[in-house]
Tab-separated table of C-alpha atoms and ligand atoms in Angstrom:
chain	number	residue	atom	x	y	z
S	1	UNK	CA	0.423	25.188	9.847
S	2	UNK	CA	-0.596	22.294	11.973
S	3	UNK	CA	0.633	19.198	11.153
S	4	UNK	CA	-1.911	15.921	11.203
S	5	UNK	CA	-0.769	13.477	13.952
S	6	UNK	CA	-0.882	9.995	12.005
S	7	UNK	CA	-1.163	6.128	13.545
S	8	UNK	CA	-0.350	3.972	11.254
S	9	UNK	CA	-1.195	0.221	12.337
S	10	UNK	CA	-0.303	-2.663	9.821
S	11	UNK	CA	-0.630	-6.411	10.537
S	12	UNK	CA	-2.303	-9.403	9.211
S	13	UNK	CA	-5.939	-10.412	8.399
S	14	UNK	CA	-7.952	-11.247	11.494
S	15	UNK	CA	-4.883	-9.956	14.010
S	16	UNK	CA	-7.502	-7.184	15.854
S	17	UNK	CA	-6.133	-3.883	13.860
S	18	UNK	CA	-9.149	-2.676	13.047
S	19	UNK	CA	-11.351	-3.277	16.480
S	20	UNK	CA	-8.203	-0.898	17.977
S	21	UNK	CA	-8.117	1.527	15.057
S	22	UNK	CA	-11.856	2.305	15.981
S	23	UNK	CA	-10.904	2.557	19.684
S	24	UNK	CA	-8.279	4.821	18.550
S	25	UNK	CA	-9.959	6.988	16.309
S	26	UNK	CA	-12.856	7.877	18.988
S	27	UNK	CA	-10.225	8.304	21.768
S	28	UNK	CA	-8.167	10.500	20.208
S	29	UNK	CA	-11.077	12.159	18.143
S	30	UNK	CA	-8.883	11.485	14.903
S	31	UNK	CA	-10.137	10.197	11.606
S	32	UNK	CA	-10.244	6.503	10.633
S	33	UNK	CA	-9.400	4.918	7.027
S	34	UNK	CA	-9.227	1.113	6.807
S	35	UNK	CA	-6.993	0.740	3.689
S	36	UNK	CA	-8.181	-2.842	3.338
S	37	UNK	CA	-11.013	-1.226	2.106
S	38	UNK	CA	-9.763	0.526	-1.075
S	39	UNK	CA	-8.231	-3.002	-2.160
S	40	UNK	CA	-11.725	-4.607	-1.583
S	41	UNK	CA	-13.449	-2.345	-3.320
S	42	UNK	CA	-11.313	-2.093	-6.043
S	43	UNK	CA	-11.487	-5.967	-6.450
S	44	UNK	CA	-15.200	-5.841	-6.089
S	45	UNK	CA	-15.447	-3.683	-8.863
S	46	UNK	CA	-13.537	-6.312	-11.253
S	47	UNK	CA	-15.267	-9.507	-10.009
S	48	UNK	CA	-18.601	-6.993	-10.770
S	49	UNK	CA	-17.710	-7.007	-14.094
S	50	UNK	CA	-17.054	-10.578	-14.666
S	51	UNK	CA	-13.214	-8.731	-15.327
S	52	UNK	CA	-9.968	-11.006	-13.193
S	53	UNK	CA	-8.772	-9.673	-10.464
S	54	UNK	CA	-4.803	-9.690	-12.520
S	55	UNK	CA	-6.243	-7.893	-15.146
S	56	UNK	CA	-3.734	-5.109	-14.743
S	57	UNK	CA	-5.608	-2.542	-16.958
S	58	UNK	CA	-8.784	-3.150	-15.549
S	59	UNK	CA	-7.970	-2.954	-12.245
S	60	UNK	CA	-5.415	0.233	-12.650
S	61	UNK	CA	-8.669	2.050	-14.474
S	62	UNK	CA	-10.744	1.034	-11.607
S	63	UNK	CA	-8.220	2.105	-8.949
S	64	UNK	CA	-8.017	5.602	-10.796
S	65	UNK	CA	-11.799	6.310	-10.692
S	66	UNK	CA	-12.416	4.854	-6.734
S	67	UNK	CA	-15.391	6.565	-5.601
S	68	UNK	CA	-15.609	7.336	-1.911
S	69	UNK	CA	-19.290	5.845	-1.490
S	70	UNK	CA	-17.824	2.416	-3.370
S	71	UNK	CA	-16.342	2.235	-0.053
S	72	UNK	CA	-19.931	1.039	1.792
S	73	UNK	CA	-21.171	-1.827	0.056
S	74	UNK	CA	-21.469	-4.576	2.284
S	75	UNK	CA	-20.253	-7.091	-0.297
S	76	UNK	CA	-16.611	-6.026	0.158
S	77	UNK	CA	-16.558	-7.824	3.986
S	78	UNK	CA	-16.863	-11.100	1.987
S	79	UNK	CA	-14.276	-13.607	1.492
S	80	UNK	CA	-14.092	-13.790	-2.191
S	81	UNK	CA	-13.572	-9.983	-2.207
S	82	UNK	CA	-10.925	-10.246	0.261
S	83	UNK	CA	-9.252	-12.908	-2.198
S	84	UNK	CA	-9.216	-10.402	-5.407
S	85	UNK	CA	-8.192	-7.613	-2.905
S	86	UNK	CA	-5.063	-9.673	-2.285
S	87	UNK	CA	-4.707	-10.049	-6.060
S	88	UNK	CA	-5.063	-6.641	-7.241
S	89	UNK	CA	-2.820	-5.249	-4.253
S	90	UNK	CA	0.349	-6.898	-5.995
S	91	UNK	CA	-0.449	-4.440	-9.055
S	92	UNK	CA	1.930	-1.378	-8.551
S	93	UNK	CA	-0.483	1.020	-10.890
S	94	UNK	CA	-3.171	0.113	-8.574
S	95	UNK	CA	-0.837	0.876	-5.655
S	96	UNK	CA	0.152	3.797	-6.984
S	97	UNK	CA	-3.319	5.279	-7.257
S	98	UNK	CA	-4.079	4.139	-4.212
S	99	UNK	CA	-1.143	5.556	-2.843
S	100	UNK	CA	-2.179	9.135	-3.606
S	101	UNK	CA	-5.492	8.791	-1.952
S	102	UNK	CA	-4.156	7.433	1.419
S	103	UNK	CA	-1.530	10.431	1.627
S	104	UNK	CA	-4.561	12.982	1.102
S	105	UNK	CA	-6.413	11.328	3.811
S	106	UNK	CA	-3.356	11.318	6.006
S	107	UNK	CA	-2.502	14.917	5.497
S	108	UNK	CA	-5.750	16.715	5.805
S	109	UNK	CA	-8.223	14.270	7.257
S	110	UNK	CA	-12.150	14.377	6.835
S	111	UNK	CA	-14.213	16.132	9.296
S	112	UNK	CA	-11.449	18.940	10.509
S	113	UNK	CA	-9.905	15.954	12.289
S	114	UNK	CA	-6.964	16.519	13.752
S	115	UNK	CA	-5.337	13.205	12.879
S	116	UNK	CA	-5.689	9.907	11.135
S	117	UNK	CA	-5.836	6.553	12.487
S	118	UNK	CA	-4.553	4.387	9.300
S	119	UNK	CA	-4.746	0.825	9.095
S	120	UNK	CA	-3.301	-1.844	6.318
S	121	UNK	CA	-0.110	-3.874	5.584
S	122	UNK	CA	2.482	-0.809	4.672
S	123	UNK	CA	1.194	2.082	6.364
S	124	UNK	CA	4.137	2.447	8.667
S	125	UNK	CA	6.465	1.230	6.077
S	126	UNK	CA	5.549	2.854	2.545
S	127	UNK	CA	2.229	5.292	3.156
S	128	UNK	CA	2.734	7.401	6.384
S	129	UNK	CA	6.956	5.992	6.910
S	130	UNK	CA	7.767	9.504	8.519
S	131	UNK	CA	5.197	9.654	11.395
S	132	UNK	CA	6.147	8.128	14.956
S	133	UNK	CA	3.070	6.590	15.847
S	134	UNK	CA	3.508	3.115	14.559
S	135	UNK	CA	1.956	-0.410	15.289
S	136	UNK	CA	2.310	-3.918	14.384
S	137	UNK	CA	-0.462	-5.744	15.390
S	138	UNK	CA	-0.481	-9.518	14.768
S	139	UNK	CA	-1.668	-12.619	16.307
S	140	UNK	CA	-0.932	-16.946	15.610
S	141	UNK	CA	-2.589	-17.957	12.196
S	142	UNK	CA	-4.852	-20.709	14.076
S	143	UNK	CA	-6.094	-17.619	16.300
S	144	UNK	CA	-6.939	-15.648	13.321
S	145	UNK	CA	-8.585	-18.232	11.325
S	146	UNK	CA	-10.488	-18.744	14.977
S	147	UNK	CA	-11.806	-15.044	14.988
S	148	UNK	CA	-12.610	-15.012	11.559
S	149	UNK	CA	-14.547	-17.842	11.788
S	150	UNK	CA	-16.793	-16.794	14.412
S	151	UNK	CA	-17.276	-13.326	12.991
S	152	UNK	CA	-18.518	-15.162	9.553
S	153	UNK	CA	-20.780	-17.519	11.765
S	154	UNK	CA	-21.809	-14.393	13.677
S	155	UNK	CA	-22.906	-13.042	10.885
S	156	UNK	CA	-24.729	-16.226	9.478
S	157	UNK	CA	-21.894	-17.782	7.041
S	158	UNK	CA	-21.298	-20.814	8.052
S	159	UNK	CA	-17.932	-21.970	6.844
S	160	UNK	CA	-15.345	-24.749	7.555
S	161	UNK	CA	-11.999	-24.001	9.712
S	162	UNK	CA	-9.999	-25.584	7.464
S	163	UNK	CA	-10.709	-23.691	4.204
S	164	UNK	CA	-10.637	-20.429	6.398
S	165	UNK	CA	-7.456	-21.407	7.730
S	166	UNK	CA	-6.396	-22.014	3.889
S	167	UNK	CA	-7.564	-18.655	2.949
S	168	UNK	CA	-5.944	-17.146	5.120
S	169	UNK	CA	-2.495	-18.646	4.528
S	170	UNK	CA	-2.723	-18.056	0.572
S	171	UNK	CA	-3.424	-14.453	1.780
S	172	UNK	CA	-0.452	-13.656	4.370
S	173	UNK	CA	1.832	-15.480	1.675
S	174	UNK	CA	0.482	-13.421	-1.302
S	175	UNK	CA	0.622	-9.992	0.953
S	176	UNK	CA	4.186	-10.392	2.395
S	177	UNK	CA	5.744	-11.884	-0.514
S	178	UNK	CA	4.837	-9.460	-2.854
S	179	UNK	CA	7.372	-7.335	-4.777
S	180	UNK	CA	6.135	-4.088	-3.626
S	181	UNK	CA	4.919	-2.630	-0.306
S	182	UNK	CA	4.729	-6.250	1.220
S	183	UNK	CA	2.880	-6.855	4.534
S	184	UNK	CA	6.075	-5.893	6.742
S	185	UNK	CA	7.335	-4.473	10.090
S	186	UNK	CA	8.634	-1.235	10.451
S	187	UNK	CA	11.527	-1.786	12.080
S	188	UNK	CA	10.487	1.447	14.535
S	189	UNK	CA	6.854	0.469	15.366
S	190	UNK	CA	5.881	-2.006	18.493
S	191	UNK	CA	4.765	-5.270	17.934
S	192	UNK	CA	1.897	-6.234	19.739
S	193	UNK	CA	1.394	-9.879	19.656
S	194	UNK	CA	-2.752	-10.331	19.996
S	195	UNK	CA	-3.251	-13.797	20.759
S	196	UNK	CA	-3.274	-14.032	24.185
S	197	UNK	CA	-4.538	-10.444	25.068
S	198	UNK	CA	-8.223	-9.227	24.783
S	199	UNK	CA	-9.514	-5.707	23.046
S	200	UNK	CA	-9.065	-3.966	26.158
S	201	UNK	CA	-5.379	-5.023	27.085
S	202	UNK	CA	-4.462	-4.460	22.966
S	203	UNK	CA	-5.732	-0.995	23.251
S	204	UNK	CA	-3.825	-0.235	26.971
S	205	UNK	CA	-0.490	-1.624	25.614
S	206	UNK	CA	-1.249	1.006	22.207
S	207	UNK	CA	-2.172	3.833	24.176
S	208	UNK	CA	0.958	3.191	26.723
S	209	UNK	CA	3.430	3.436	23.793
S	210	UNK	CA	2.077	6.526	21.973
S	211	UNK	CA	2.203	8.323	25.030
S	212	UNK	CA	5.843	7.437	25.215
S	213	UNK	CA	6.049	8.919	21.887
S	214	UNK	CA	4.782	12.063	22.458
S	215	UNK	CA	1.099	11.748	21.664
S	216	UNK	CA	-0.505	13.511	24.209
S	217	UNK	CA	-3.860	12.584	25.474
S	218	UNK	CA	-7.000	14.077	23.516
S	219	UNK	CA	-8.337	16.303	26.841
S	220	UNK	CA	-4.374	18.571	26.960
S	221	UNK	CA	-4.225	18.982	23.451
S	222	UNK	CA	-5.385	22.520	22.523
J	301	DC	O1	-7.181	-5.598	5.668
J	301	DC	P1	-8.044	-6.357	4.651
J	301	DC	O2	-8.193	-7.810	4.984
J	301	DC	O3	-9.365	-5.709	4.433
J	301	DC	O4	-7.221	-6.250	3.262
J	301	DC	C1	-7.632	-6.890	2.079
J	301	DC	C2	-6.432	-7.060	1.158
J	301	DC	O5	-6.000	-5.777	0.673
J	301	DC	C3	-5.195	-7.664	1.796
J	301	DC	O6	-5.182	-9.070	1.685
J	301	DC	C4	-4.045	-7.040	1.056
J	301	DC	C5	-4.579	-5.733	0.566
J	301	DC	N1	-4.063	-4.578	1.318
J	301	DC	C6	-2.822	-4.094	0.966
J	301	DC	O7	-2.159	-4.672	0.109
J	301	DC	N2	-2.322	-2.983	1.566
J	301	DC	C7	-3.018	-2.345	2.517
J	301	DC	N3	-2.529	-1.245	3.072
J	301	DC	C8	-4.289	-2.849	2.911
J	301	DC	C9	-4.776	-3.989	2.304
């Protein structure tokens, strides 16, 4: 049996993981999940309901019953989804559930792919610990709240730098300090430090250091 080849990049909001999961993905021909995703949507589905986003029942039930295509509505790339994402991802029922759907993806990916580019905050460290292919991709908090700011004004929010910088602190502190699976380093994946570097030079540096570990290049695999 073949074994999935899994790269599992964690890192903060904003820090360019999911611009070089993409660019991973369609190199490699490998499946994509962003992880973020299944916490948005999840949260979506409580502020939906007029239910809180701590309402541990509510969002355990809703975690249970994810639906794949809950996964495409546009309203989860907001900011007050993003907030009750980072509230329901400090329930352990929901990431338990959760859990369970990431390792299925990981294992057998969609599409006959033959791997999985996985992207979150403990993909490296709880979800996928056992593969070799790990990143930590992460940038300064004023470049982050930068990017994010132009990508809401790019897409016609216009917002203030200081509450976006806000939001984005309450969210690191909420995801790292967190009791379980907290936003953290494996202590065997490479940091890559995105402030100063631009798509291109993120994805060279990721590509160098998988091919150190062993993943070859899509064209010599069989
Ligand atoms: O990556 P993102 O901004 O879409 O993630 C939204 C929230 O989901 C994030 O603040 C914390 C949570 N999350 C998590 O706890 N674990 C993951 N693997 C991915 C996201």
């Amino acid at each position: 049996m073949t074994v999935s080849a899994v790269i599992a990049i964690d890192g903060p909001a904003a820090a360019g993981k999911g611009t070089l999961a993409r660019r991973l993905a369609e190199y490699y021909g490998f499946a994509y999940l962003d992880t973020g995703l299944l916490y948005r949507a999840v949260g979506r589905r409580l502020l939906d309901r007029g239910d809180d986003p701590g309402h541990v029942e509510a969002a355990t039930e809703a975690a249970r019953s994810l639906a794949p295509e809950a996964l495409e509505n546009p309203a989860l790339r907001n900011d007050e989804t993003a907030s009750a994402a980072s509230q329901v991802a400090v329930i352990p029922q929901v990431r338990e559930a959760l859990l369970q759907f990431q390792q299925r993806f990981a294992a057998s990916p969609p599409g006959d792919a033959p791997g999985a580019v996985i992207d979150g905050r403990d993909i490296g460290t709880v979800v996928c610990p056992g593969t070799p292919y790990k990143l930590f991709v992460t940038a300064s908090i004023e470049e982050r709240a930068e990017r994010r700011l132009k990508e809401l004004r790019e897409r016609g929010i216009e917002s203030i730098h200081g509450r976006v910088l806000q939001e984005m602190k309450d969210r690191d502190a909420r995801d790292s300090q967190r009791d379980i699976a907290p936003l953290a380093k494996s202590e065997d994946a490479l940091l890559i430090d995105t402030t100063e570097m631009d798509p291109e030079k993120v994805f060279s540096v990721a590509l160098d250091h998988l091919s150190t570990q062993g993943l070859a290049p899509p064209q010599s695999r069989p």
